[in-house]
Amino acid sequence: MDTNSYTSPMIKVMFVCLGNICRSPLAEAVFAKRVKDAGLTDKIVVASCGTAAYHIGEAPDPRTIAVAEKHRIPINHKGKQLKSEDFITYDYLLVMDDSNAQNAEKVKPEKASAQVFKIRDFDTEDEGSDVADPWFGDEDGFEVCYQTVERCTGEFLHFLVKKHNLTEA
Ligand code: 4NP
């Protein structure tokens, strides 16, 4: 085998929330920027979806876009719903809260191969807790959400780099 022509498969990561207009598109955007800054776009693919069908095809909530822009994070997403196949296509599904995990479990196929984590399993504060849904509140909740996903995606990238022997730029 010509080892020089061997390319390892992409690591596929999907962030999952309920509506896919607040938390998961923000987590996707923040993590995608980290992946880009680390020079790992040829190794890691990033996506997001919601367990509900409420906002399929829609842009993120204006408050999600505003907080991303405030922190100079490019964001460009259209709402998607979690599908059974995502448990096979993706290597990692990172849900925002226990309710997302329960809803995701309902469409999980028998041959699922994805590892499912709560994103705050990677938090340095209140590890394992939920990312509060900011949809029902004001702008402050979106800033808290940003700070949370910022911390967690940093730790998650360290985890991937170590686990998959990746070299950062
Ligand atoms: P997300 O927030 O799950 O963080 O995107 C929500 C957005 C919309 C709704 C619920 C949560 N909704 O009921 O429409």
PDB file of C-alpha atoms and ligand atoms in Angstrom:
ATOM      1  CA  MET A   1       0.000   0.000   0.000  1.00  0.00           C
ATOM      2  CA  ASP A   2       1.232   3.480  -0.864  1.00  0.00           C
ATOM      3  CA  THR A   3       1.109   5.035   2.598  1.00  0.00           C
ATOM      4  CA  ASN A   4       1.728   8.524   1.174  1.00  0.00           C
ATOM      5  CA  SER A   5      -1.625   8.539  -0.564  1.00  0.00           C
ATOM      6  CA  TYR A   6      -3.489   7.489   2.577  1.00  0.00           C
ATOM      7  CA  THR A   7      -5.700  10.186   4.024  1.00  0.00           C
ATOM      8  CA  SER A   8      -7.436   9.557   7.316  1.00  0.00           C
ATOM      9  CA  PRO A   9     -11.208  10.039   7.335  1.00  0.00           C
ATOM     10  CA  MET A  10     -12.643  13.343   8.473  1.00  0.00           C
ATOM     11  CA  ILE A  11     -13.790  13.612  12.069  1.00  0.00           C
ATOM     12  CA  LYS A  12     -17.442  14.657  11.921  1.00  0.00           C
ATOM     13  CA  VAL A  13     -18.952  16.668  14.751  1.00  0.00           C
ATOM     14  CA  MET A  14     -22.603  17.694  15.113  1.00  0.00           C
ATOM     15  CA  PHE A  15     -23.915  20.074  17.796  1.00  0.00           C
ATOM     16  CA  VAL A  16     -27.537  19.386  18.753  1.00  0.00           C
ATOM     17  CA  CYS A  17     -30.142  21.560  20.508  1.00  0.00           C
ATOM     18  CA  LEU A  18     -33.943  21.814  20.302  1.00  0.00           C
ATOM     19  CA  GLY A  19     -34.703  24.470  17.698  1.00  0.00           C
ATOM     20  CA  ASN A  20     -31.301  24.822  15.959  1.00  0.00           C
ATOM     21  CA  ILE A  21     -31.575  28.607  15.968  1.00  0.00           C
ATOM     22  CA  CYS A  22     -29.839  29.544  19.252  1.00  0.00           C
ATOM     23  CA  ARG A  23     -27.400  27.225  21.073  1.00  0.00           C
ATOM     24  CA  SER A  24     -26.251  24.664  18.506  1.00  0.00           C
ATOM     25  CA  PRO A  25     -25.664  27.052  15.573  1.00  0.00           C
ATOM     26  CA  LEU A  26     -23.660  29.254  17.951  1.00  0.00           C
ATOM     27  CA  ALA A  27     -21.628  26.247  19.171  1.00  0.00           C
ATOM     28  CA  GLU A  28     -21.100  25.180  15.552  1.00  0.00           C
ATOM     29  CA  ALA A  29     -19.874  28.667  14.569  1.00  0.00           C
ATOM     30  CA  VAL A  30     -17.549  29.018  17.579  1.00  0.00           C
ATOM     31  CA  PHE A  31     -16.110  25.521  17.106  1.00  0.00           C
ATOM     32  CA  ALA A  32     -15.728  25.994  13.325  1.00  0.00           C
ATOM     33  CA  LYS A  33     -13.663  29.135  13.972  1.00  0.00           C
ATOM     34  CA  ARG A  34     -11.481  27.234  16.450  1.00  0.00           C
ATOM     35  CA  VAL A  35     -10.982  24.441  13.895  1.00  0.00           C
ATOM     36  CA  LYS A  36     -10.057  27.007  11.238  1.00  0.00           C
ATOM     37  CA  ASP A  37      -7.662  28.872  13.545  1.00  0.00           C
ATOM     38  CA  ALA A  38      -6.024  25.542  14.459  1.00  0.00           C
ATOM     39  CA  GLY A  39      -5.516  24.708  10.752  1.00  0.00           C
ATOM     40  CA  LEU A  40      -7.673  21.601  11.068  1.00  0.00           C
ATOM     41  CA  THR A  41     -10.415  22.223   8.478  1.00  0.00           C
ATOM     42  CA  ASP A  42      -9.083  19.278   6.437  1.00  0.00           C
ATOM     43  CA  LYS A  43      -9.501  17.010   9.477  1.00  0.00           C
ATOM     44  CA  ILE A  44     -12.698  18.100  11.246  1.00  0.00           C
ATOM     45  CA  VAL A  45     -16.162  18.744   9.776  1.00  0.00           C
ATOM     46  CA  VAL A  46     -18.646  20.715  11.874  1.00  0.00           C
ATOM     47  CA  ALA A  47     -22.451  20.887  11.705  1.00  0.00           C
ATOM     48  CA  SER A  48     -25.499  21.529  13.890  1.00  0.00           C
ATOM     49  CA  CYS A  49     -29.142  20.546  14.052  1.00  0.00           C
ATOM     50  CA  GLY A  50     -32.182  20.559  16.317  1.00  0.00           C
ATOM     51  CA  THR A  51     -34.251  17.650  17.571  1.00  0.00           C
ATOM     52  CA  ALA A  52     -37.422  19.561  16.596  1.00  0.00           C
ATOM     53  CA  ALA A  53     -38.657  20.516  13.137  1.00  0.00           C
ATOM     54  CA  TYR A  54     -39.795  24.024  14.180  1.00  0.00           C
ATOM     55  CA  HIS A  55     -37.146  26.035  12.326  1.00  0.00           C
ATOM     56  CA  ILE A  56     -36.013  23.928   9.352  1.00  0.00           C
ATOM     57  CA  GLY A  57     -34.453  26.155   6.691  1.00  0.00           C
ATOM     58  CA  GLU A  58     -34.439  29.227   8.942  1.00  0.00           C
ATOM     59  CA  ALA A  59     -31.480  31.450   9.766  1.00  0.00           C
ATOM     60  CA  PRO A  60     -30.326  31.553  13.403  1.00  0.00           C
ATOM     61  CA  ASP A  61     -32.218  33.807  15.836  1.00  0.00           C
ATOM     62  CA  PRO A  62     -31.170  37.486  15.367  1.00  0.00           C
ATOM     63  CA  ARG A  63     -29.808  37.452  18.951  1.00  0.00           C
ATOM     64  CA  THR A  64     -27.594  34.451  18.077  1.00  0.00           C
ATOM     65  CA  ILE A  65     -26.256  36.335  15.053  1.00  0.00           C
ATOM     66  CA  ALA A  66     -25.725  39.481  17.149  1.00  0.00           C
ATOM     67  CA  VAL A  67     -23.689  37.722  19.849  1.00  0.00           C
ATOM     68  CA  ALA A  68     -21.614  35.877  17.222  1.00  0.00           C
ATOM     69  CA  GLU A  69     -20.889  39.141  15.414  1.00  0.00           C
ATOM     70  CA  LYS A  70     -20.018  40.851  18.711  1.00  0.00           C
ATOM     71  CA  HIS A  71     -17.292  38.227  19.199  1.00  0.00           C
ATOM     72  CA  ARG A  72     -16.243  38.262  15.512  1.00  0.00           C
ATOM     73  CA  ILE A  73     -17.410  34.715  14.888  1.00  0.00           C
ATOM     74  CA  PRO A  74     -18.650  34.121  11.316  1.00  0.00           C
ATOM     75  CA  ILE A  75     -22.094  32.505  11.389  1.00  0.00           C
ATOM     76  CA  ASN A  76     -24.033  31.212   8.398  1.00  0.00           C
ATOM     77  CA  HIS A  77     -26.511  28.422   8.993  1.00  0.00           C
ATOM     78  CA  LYS A  78     -29.910  27.123   7.949  1.00  0.00           C
ATOM     79  CA  GLY A  79     -31.966  25.131  10.464  1.00  0.00           C
ATOM     80  CA  LYS A  80     -31.906  21.335  10.193  1.00  0.00           C
ATOM     81  CA  GLN A  81     -33.547  18.520  12.143  1.00  0.00           C
ATOM     82  CA  LEU A  82     -31.629  15.582  13.627  1.00  0.00           C
ATOM     83  CA  LYS A  83     -32.079  12.400  11.542  1.00  0.00           C
ATOM     84  CA  SER A  84     -31.430   8.742  12.387  1.00  0.00           C
ATOM     85  CA  GLU A  85     -28.609   8.636   9.810  1.00  0.00           C
ATOM     86  CA  ASP A  86     -26.769  11.392  11.690  1.00  0.00           C
ATOM     87  CA  PHE A  87     -25.931   8.771  14.340  1.00  0.00           C
ATOM     88  CA  ILE A  88     -23.997   6.931  11.616  1.00  0.00           C
ATOM     89  CA  THR A  89     -22.660   9.833   9.525  1.00  0.00           C
ATOM     90  CA  TYR A  90     -21.270  11.770  12.505  1.00  0.00           C
ATOM     91  CA  ASP A  91     -18.594  10.605  14.938  1.00  0.00           C
ATOM     92  CA  TYR A  92     -19.614  12.944  17.751  1.00  0.00           C
ATOM     93  CA  LEU A  93     -23.018  14.364  18.658  1.00  0.00           C
ATOM     94  CA  LEU A  94     -22.793  17.068  21.324  1.00  0.00           C
ATOM     95  CA  VAL A  95     -26.164  17.878  22.881  1.00  0.00           C
ATOM     96  CA  MET A  96     -26.857  20.976  24.950  1.00  0.00           C
ATOM     97  CA  ASP A  97     -29.075  19.509  27.672  1.00  0.00           C
ATOM     98  CA  ASP A  98     -30.664  16.327  29.035  1.00  0.00           C
ATOM     99  CA  SER A  99     -33.883  16.956  27.150  1.00  0.00           C
ATOM    100  CA  ASN A 100     -31.944  17.071  23.835  1.00  0.00           C
ATOM    101  CA  ALA A 101     -30.313  13.759  24.810  1.00  0.00           C
ATOM    102  CA  GLN A 102     -33.711  12.179  25.494  1.00  0.00           C
ATOM    103  CA  ASN A 103     -35.183  13.507  22.232  1.00  0.00           C
ATOM    104  CA  ALA A 104     -32.130  12.345  20.260  1.00  0.00           C
ATOM    105  CA  GLU A 105     -32.414   8.858  21.759  1.00  0.00           C
ATOM    106  CA  LYS A 106     -35.876   8.546  20.138  1.00  0.00           C
ATOM    107  CA  VAL A 107     -34.383   8.631  16.605  1.00  0.00           C
ATOM    108  CA  LYS A 108     -31.197   6.697  17.423  1.00  0.00           C
ATOM    109  CA  PRO A 109     -30.885   3.679  15.095  1.00  0.00           C
ATOM    110  CA  GLU A 110     -29.689   0.263  16.284  1.00  0.00           C
ATOM    111  CA  LYS A 111     -26.453   0.536  14.322  1.00  0.00           C
ATOM    112  CA  ALA A 112     -25.584   3.992  15.695  1.00  0.00           C
ATOM    113  CA  SER A 113     -21.847   4.578  15.848  1.00  0.00           C
ATOM    114  CA  ALA A 114     -21.690   8.216  16.999  1.00  0.00           C
ATOM    115  CA  GLN A 115     -20.530   9.001  20.506  1.00  0.00           C
ATOM    116  CA  VAL A 116     -23.021  11.233  22.283  1.00  0.00           C
ATOM    117  CA  PHE A 117     -21.824  13.768  24.851  1.00  0.00           C
ATOM    118  CA  LYS A 118     -23.336  16.726  26.616  1.00  0.00           C
ATOM    119  CA  ILE A 119     -21.270  19.689  25.498  1.00  0.00           C
ATOM    120  CA  ARG A 120     -20.751  20.668  29.151  1.00  0.00           C
ATOM    121  CA  ASP A 121     -19.054  17.330  29.786  1.00  0.00           C
ATOM    122  CA  PHE A 122     -16.171  19.432  28.399  1.00  0.00           C
ATOM    123  CA  ASP A 123     -16.795  22.472  30.602  1.00  0.00           C
ATOM    124  CA  THR A 124     -14.309  23.710  33.176  1.00  0.00           C
ATOM    125  CA  GLU A 125     -17.227  25.189  35.177  1.00  0.00           C
ATOM    126  CA  ASP A 126     -20.269  23.172  36.311  1.00  0.00           C
ATOM    127  CA  GLU A 127     -19.108  20.176  34.310  1.00  0.00           C
ATOM    128  CA  GLY A 128     -21.932  18.027  32.950  1.00  0.00           C
ATOM    129  CA  SER A 129     -24.685  20.588  33.468  1.00  0.00           C
ATOM    130  CA  ASP A 130     -27.136  21.873  30.830  1.00  0.00           C
ATOM    131  CA  VAL A 131     -26.585  24.827  28.503  1.00  0.00           C
ATOM    132  CA  ALA A 132     -29.607  26.921  29.493  1.00  0.00           C
ATOM    133  CA  ASP A 133     -31.859  27.695  26.535  1.00  0.00           C
ATOM    134  CA  PRO A 134     -31.558  31.471  25.929  1.00  0.00           C
ATOM    135  CA  TRP A 135     -34.526  31.569  23.542  1.00  0.00           C
ATOM    136  CA  PHE A 136     -37.030  32.498  26.261  1.00  0.00           C
ATOM    137  CA  GLY A 137     -34.881  35.244  27.819  1.00  0.00           C
ATOM    138  CA  ASP A 138     -33.033  38.403  26.851  1.00  0.00           C
ATOM    139  CA  GLU A 139     -29.674  39.176  25.210  1.00  0.00           C
ATOM    140  CA  ASP A 140     -27.759  38.440  28.437  1.00  0.00           C
ATOM    141  CA  GLY A 141     -28.662  34.777  28.084  1.00  0.00           C
ATOM    142  CA  PHE A 142     -27.048  34.704  24.655  1.00  0.00           C
ATOM    143  CA  GLU A 143     -23.821  36.131  26.057  1.00  0.00           C
ATOM    144  CA  VAL A 144     -23.841  33.457  28.810  1.00  0.00           C
ATOM    145  CA  CYS A 145     -24.469  30.840  26.111  1.00  0.00           C
ATOM    146  CA  TYR A 146     -21.567  32.205  24.049  1.00  0.00           C
ATOM    147  CA  GLN A 147     -19.193  32.109  27.056  1.00  0.00           C
ATOM    148  CA  THR A 148     -20.258  28.533  27.804  1.00  0.00           C
ATOM    149  CA  VAL A 149     -19.800  27.196  24.277  1.00  0.00           C
ATOM    150  CA  GLU A 150     -16.543  29.120  23.991  1.00  0.00           C
ATOM    151  CA  ARG A 151     -15.121  27.266  27.021  1.00  0.00           C
ATOM    152  CA  CYS A 152     -16.532  23.871  26.058  1.00  0.00           C
ATOM    153  CA  THR A 153     -15.459  23.943  22.412  1.00  0.00           C
ATOM    154  CA  GLY A 154     -11.908  24.803  23.482  1.00  0.00           C
ATOM    155  CA  GLU A 155     -11.758  21.760  25.759  1.00  0.00           C
ATOM    156  CA  PHE A 156     -13.488  19.579  23.173  1.00  0.00           C
ATOM    157  CA  LEU A 157     -10.922  20.535  20.532  1.00  0.00           C
ATOM    158  CA  HIS A 158      -8.109  19.593  22.958  1.00  0.00           C
ATOM    159  CA  PHE A 159      -9.866  16.260  23.486  1.00  0.00           C
ATOM    160  CA  LEU A 160     -10.064  15.604  19.716  1.00  0.00           C
ATOM    161  CA  VAL A 161      -6.463  16.660  19.101  1.00  0.00           C
ATOM    162  CA  LYS A 162      -5.256  14.253  21.775  1.00  0.00           C
ATOM    163  CA  LYS A 163      -7.571  11.383  20.889  1.00  0.00           C
ATOM    164  CA  HIS A 164      -6.972  11.526  17.116  1.00  0.00           C
ATOM    165  CA  ASN A 165      -3.319  12.572  17.257  1.00  0.00           C
ATOM    166  CA  LEU A 166      -3.955  15.789  15.317  1.00  0.00           C
ATOM    167  CA  THR A 167      -1.334  18.472  14.752  1.00  0.00           C
ATOM    168  CA  GLU A 168      -2.508  22.040  15.259  1.00  0.00           C
ATOM    169  CA  ALA A 169      -1.125  24.899  13.148  1.00  0.00           C
TER     170      ALA A 169
HETATM  171  P1  4NP B   1     -32.416  26.366  20.742  1.00  0.00           P
HETATM  172  O1  4NP B   1     -33.561  27.333  21.341  1.00  0.00           O
HETATM  173  O2  4NP B   1     -32.827  24.940  21.034  1.00  0.00           O
HETATM  174  O3  4NP B   1     -31.180  26.745  21.513  1.00  0.00           O
HETATM  175  O4  4NP B   1     -32.314  26.693  19.272  1.00  0.00           O
HETATM  176  C1  4NP B   1     -34.905  27.234  20.972  1.00  0.00           C
HETATM  177  C2  4NP B   1     -35.348  27.867  19.828  1.00  0.00           C
HETATM  178  C3  4NP B   1     -36.677  27.767  19.474  1.00  0.00           C
HETATM  179  C4  4NP B   1     -37.555  27.055  20.255  1.00  0.00           C
HETATM  180  C5  4NP B   1     -37.106  26.410  21.391  1.00  0.00           C
HETATM  181  C6  4NP B   1     -35.778  26.492  21.752  1.00  0.00           C
HETATM  182  N1  4NP B   1     -38.921  26.957  19.882  1.00  0.00           N
HETATM  183  O5  4NP B   1     -39.735  26.415  20.684  1.00  0.00           O
HETATM  184  O6  4NP B   1     -39.310  27.419  18.778  1.00  0.00           O
END
